[in-house]
XYZ file of C-alpha atoms in Angstrom:
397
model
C -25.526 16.617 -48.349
C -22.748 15.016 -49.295
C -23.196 11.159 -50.360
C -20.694 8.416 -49.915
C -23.259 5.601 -50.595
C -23.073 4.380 -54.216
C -25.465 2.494 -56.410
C -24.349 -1.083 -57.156
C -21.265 -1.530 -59.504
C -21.734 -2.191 -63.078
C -19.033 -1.058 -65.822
C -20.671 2.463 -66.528
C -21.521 3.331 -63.010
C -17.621 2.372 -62.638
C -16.861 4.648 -65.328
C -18.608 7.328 -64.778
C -17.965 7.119 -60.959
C -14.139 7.057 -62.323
C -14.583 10.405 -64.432
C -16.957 12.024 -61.839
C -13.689 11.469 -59.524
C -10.956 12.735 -61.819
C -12.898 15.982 -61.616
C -13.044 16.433 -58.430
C -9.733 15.930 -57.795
C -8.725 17.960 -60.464
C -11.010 20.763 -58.385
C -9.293 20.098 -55.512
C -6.026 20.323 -56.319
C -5.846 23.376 -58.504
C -8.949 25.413 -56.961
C -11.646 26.673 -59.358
C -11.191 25.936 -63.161
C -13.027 26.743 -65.909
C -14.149 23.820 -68.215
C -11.413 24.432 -70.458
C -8.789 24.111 -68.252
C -10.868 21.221 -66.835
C -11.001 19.401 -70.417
C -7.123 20.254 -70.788
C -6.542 18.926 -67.494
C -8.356 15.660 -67.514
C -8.411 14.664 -71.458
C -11.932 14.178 -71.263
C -14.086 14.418 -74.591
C -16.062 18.206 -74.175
C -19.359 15.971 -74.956
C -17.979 13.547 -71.727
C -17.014 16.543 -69.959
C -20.444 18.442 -70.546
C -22.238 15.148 -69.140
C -20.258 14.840 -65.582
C -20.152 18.661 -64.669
C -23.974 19.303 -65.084
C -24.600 16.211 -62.951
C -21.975 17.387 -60.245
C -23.287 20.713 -60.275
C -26.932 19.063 -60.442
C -26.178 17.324 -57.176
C -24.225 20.408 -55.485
C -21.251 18.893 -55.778
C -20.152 21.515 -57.782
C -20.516 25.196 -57.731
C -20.109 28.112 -60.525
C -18.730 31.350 -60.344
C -17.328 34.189 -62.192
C -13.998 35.699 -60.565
C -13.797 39.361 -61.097
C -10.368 39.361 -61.813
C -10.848 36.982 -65.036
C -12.252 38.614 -67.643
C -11.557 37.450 -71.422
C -10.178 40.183 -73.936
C -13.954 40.895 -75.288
C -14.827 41.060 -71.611
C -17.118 38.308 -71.327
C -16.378 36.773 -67.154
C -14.510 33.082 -67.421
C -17.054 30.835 -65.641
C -14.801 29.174 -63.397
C -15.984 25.703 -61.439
C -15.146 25.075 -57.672
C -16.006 22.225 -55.111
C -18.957 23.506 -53.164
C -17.833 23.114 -49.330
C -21.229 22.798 -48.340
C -22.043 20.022 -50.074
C -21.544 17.913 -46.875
C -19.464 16.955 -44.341
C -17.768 13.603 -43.068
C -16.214 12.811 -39.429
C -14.061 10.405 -38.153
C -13.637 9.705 -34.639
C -10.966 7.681 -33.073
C -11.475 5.704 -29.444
C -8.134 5.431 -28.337
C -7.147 3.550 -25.309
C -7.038 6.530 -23.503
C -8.304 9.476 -25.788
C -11.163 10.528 -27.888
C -10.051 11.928 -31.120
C -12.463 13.634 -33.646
C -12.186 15.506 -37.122
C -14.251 16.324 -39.717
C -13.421 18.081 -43.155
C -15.819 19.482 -45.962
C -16.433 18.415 -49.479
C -13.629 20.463 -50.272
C -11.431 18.327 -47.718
C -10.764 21.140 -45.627
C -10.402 20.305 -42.244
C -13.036 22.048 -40.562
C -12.983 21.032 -37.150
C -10.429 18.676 -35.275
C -10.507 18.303 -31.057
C -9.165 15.572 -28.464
C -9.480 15.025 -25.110
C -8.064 12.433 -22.764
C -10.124 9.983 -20.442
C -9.319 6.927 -17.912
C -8.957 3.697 -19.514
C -11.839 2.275 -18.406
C -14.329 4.917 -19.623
C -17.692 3.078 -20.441
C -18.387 3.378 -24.583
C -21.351 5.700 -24.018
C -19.149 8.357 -21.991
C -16.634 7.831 -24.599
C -19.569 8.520 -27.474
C -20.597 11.376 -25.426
C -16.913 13.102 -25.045
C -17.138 12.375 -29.189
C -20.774 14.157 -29.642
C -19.661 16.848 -27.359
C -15.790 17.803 -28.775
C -17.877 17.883 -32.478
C -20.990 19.840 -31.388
C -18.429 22.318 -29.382
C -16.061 22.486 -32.661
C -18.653 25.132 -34.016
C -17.833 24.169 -37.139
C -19.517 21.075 -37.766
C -22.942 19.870 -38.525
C -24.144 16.843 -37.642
C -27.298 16.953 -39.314
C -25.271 16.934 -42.718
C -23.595 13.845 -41.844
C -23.543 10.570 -44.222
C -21.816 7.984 -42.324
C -18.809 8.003 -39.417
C -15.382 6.702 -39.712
C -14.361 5.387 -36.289
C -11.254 3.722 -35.559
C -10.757 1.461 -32.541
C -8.208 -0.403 -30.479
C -7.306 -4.079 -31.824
C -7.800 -6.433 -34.578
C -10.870 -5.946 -36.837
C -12.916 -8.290 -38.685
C -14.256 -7.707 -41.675
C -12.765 -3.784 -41.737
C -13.941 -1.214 -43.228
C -18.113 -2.117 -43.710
C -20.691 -1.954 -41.429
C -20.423 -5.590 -40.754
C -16.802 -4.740 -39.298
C -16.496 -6.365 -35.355
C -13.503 -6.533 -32.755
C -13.366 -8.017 -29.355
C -14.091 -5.401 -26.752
C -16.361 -2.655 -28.038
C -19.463 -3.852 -26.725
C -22.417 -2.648 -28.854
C -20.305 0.353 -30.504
C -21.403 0.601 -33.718
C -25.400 0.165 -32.830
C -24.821 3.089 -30.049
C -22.959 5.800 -32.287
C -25.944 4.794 -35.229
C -28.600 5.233 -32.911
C -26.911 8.240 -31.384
C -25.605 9.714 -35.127
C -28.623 8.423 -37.322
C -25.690 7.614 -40.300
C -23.839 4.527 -41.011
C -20.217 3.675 -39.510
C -17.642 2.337 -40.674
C -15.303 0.939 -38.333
C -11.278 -0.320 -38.317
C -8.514 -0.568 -36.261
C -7.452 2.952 -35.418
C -3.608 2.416 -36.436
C -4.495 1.357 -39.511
C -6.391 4.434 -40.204
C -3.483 6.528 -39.062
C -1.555 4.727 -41.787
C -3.707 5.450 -43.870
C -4.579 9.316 -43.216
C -0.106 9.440 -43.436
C -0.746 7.718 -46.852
C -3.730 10.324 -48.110
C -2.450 13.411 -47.210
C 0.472 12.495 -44.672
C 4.165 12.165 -44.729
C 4.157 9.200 -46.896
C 1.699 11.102 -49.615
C 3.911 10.634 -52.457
C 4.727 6.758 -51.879
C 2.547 3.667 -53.046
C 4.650 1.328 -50.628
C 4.227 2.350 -47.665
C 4.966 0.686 -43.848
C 3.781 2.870 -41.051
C 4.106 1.868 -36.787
C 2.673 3.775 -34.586
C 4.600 3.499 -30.939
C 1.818 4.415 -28.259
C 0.339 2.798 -25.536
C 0.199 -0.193 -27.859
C 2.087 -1.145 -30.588
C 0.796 -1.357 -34.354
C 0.798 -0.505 -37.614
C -0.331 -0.551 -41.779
C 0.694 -1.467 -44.827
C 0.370 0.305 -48.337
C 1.137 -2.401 -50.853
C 0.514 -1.925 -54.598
C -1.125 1.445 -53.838
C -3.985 -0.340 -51.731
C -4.228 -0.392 -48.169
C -3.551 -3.793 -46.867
C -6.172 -5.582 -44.588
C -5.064 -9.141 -44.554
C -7.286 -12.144 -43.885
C -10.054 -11.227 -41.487
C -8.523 -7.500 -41.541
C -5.417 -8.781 -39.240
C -2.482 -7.027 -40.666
C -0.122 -4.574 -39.187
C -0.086 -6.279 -36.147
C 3.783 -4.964 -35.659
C 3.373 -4.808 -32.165
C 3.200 -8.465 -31.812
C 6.402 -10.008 -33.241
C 8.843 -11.249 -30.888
C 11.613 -9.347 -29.960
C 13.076 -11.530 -26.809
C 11.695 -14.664 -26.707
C 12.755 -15.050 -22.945
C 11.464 -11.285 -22.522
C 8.212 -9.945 -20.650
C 4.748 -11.942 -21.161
C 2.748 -9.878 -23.315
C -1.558 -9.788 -23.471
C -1.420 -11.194 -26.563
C -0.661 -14.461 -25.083
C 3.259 -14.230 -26.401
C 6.225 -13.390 -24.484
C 9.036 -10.841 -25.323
C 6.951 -8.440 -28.202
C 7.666 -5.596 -29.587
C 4.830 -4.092 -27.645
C 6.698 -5.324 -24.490
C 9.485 -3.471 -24.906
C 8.483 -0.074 -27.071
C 4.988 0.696 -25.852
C 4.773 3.961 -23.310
C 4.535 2.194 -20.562
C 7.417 -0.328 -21.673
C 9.679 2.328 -22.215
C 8.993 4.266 -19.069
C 9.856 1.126 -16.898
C 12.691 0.453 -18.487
C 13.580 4.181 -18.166
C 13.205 3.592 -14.437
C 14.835 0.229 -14.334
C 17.958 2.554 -15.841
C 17.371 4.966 -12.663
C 15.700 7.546 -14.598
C 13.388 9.749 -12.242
C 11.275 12.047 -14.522
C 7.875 11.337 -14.150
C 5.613 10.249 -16.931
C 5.680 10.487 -20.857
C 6.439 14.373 -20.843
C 9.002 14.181 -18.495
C 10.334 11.416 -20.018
C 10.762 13.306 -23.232
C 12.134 16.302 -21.588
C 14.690 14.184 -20.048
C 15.870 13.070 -23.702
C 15.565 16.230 -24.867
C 17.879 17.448 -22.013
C 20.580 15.068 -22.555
C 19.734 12.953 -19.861
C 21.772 9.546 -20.316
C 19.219 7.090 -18.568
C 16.477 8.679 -21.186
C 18.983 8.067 -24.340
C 19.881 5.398 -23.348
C 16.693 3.922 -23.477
C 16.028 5.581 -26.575
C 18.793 3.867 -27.941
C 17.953 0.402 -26.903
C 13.933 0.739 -27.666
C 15.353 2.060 -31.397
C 17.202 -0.893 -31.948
C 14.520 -3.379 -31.398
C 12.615 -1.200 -33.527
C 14.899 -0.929 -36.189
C 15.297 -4.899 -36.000
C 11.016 -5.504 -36.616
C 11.231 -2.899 -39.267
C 14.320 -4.371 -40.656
C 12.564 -8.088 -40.894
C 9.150 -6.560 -42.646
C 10.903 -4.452 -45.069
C 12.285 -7.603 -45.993
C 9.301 -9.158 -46.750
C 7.309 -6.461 -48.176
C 9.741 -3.907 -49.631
C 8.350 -0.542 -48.347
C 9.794 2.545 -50.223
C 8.838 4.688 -47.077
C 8.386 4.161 -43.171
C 6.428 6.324 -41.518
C 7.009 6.264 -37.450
C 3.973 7.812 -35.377
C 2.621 7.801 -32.363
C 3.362 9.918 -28.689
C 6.862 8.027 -28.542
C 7.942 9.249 -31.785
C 7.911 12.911 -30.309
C 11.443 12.175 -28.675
C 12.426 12.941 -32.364
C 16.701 11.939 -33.817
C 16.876 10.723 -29.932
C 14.910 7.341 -31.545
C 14.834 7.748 -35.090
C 18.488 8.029 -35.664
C 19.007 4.372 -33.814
C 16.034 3.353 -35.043
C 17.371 4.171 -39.049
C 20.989 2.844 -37.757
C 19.375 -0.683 -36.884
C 17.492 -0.967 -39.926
C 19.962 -0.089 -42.184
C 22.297 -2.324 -40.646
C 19.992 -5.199 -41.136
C 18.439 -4.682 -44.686
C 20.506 -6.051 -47.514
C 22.509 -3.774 -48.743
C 21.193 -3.247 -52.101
C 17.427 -2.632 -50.387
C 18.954 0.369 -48.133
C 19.350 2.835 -50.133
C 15.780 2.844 -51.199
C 14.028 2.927 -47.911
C 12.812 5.931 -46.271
C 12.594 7.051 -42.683
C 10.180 9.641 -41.510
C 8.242 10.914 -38.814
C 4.331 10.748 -39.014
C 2.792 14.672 -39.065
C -0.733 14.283 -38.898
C -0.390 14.257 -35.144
C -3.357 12.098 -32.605
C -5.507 12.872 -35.027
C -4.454 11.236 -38.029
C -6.675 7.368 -37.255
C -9.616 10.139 -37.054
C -8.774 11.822 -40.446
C -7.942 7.672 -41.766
C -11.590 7.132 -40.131
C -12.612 10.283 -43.057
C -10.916 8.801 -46.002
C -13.221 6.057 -44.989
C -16.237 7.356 -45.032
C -15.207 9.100 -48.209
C -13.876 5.794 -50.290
C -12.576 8.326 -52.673
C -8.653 7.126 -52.095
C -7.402 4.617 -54.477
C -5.772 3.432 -51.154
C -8.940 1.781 -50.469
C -9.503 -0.376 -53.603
C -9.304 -3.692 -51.797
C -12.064 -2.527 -48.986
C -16.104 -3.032 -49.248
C -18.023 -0.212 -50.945
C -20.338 1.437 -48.562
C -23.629 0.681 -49.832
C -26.990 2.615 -49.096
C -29.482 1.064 -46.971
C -31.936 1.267 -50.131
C -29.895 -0.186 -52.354
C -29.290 -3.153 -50.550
């Protein structure tokens, strides 16, 4: 079984931790290597080298093989080394407002399993836990018995993120019920931020190290990559996008503020101002269709709701200095129809010498990218996650 829980810090745990993870990664990107390739690769000493393979092939980690097709020119087989896929597994589940989302990937991090289904907003938290036990046990694919610890993202801001410890208002008991129901640890965090970070990992944004991502759903939020860490704030209250003021004689919003971004770009925002144009598609996918048929009460919206955008993404760029920004989220389907105003806005507000290195793109991890954020977690093997608690055994506690 795979294990995320590490012994206590000290410099050669570090160190070795540090070389047992170059490996891997090494594995993982370029499939099975032998250890010469492996030594070439990652510029470890052979006696260094020697040391971290036996014990990741000691733990099952690590698995060897000899490839048919490679045979040396006396025709002894190249041992070649590989990640060991069932080494363990790791899920993530996301409890949207109005969705389960779940996904779990192998050692390998191949996704082996990925489901969602959609629920009323006031589902109790053990029918949501069950429509989470029941899309994974249906998946076919995953295990629950090799478990070591859940990622789960939730709805609002998030104390102490990322550790067992983590709490937000609302969830009632969560964590306890998905331990007693799962037997593992969890690790909870606000879902967008995990969809920031998932876009980060292996996302649209995989090649950046500055990275501003806002997801436009039924809410409004978002993440920040800064320095090549994900960003947590004080008391884990960044990204919180959704919240700046856009009209400060606008809407009241449940935040207690009046005329946020949420007000004006969330689903249900957007639809009502869609209506209050005299559009007459019903819902989000008619809403899109509408846009996507030229409809001028749908782009017109679009337009407006990409300008505000553009505006709040203008005003943090300026602040942080994000090389990419990722847009996600079920609004973000409407495609050029909002990202071309929302681009035109922000470049019209940046200072000119910061637009040319800012980059627009559309999130493509899809609803469930906080659940695959909720893995990298669990996993702590991202760099991304520098500034967030080690998970820590119960043993070694």
């Amino acid at each position: 079984m795979l294990s995320c829980m590490h012994e206590h810090d000290g410099p050669l745990t570090r160190l070795r931790r540090s070389h047992e993870q170059a490996v891997l990664e090494l594995l993982r990107k370029h499939g099975p290597l032998s250890r010469a390739e492996l030594g070439d690769r990652s510029g470890l000493s052979r006696t260094t080298l020697h040391d971290i393979v036996a014990g990741l092939v000691g733990n099952g980690s690590v698995v060897t093989g000899t490839p048919h097709v490679e045979v040396r020119k006396r025709g002894r087989p190249v041992e070649k080394l590989s990640l060991n896929p069932a080494a363990g597994e790791a899920v993530g589940i996301d409890f949207a407002r109005r969705a389960v989302h779940v996904a779990a990937v192998n050692f390998a991090h191949e996704v082996i399993g990925s489901a969602s289904e959609a629920h009323a907003a006031d589902l109790s938290w053990p029918e949501r836990i069950d429509i989470a036990e029941r899309l994974l046990a249906t998946s076919g694919a995953v295990h629950l018995d090799a478990l070591s610890a859940l990622g789960v993202g939730v709805v609002g801001p998030i104390t102490d993120p990322g550790s067992e410890n983590a709490h937000a208002q609302g969830i009632d008991g969560l964590p306890d019920l998905l331990r007693k129901r799962f037997g593992v640890p969890v690790l909870l965090d606000n879902n967008t931020r995990l969809a920031a970070l998932a876009e980060a990992v292996w996302g649209a944004a995989a090649d950046s190290s500055e990275v501003l991502y806002l997801r436009l759903s039924h809410g409004v939020g978002g993440g920040l990559v800064v320095g090549g860490a994900l960003h947590r704030g004080r008391n884990g209250l960044s990204g919180e996008f959704g919240h700046i003021t856009v009209d400060p004689a606008g809407r009241p919003c449940e935040c207690g503020g009046t005329g946020c971004l949420e007000t004006r770009a969330s689903l249900d925002a957007v639809l009502f101002r869609y209506r209050e144009a005299g559009g007459r598609a019903d819902g989000l996918a008619g809403f899109l269709d509408a846009a996507a048929g030229g409809e001028r009460p749908a782009l017109d919206v679009l337009d407006r709701v990409g300008i505000d955008i553009g505006g709040v993404l203008a005003a943090v760029c300026q602040a942080v200095g994000p090389g990419v920004i990722v847009v996600g989220g079920e609004l973000a389907e409407a495609g050029p129809a909002l990202l071309e105003p929302v681009e035109r806005a922000l470049r019209q507000q940046l200072m000119p010498m910061v637009r040319p290195h800012v980059d627009v793109r559309r999130a493509t991890l899809g609803e469930t990218g906080s659940a695959l954020g909720g893995i990298a977690l669990v996993l702590h093997e991202s760099p991304l996650l520098s500034h967030y608690p080690q998970p820590v055994s119960e043993e070694n506690a």
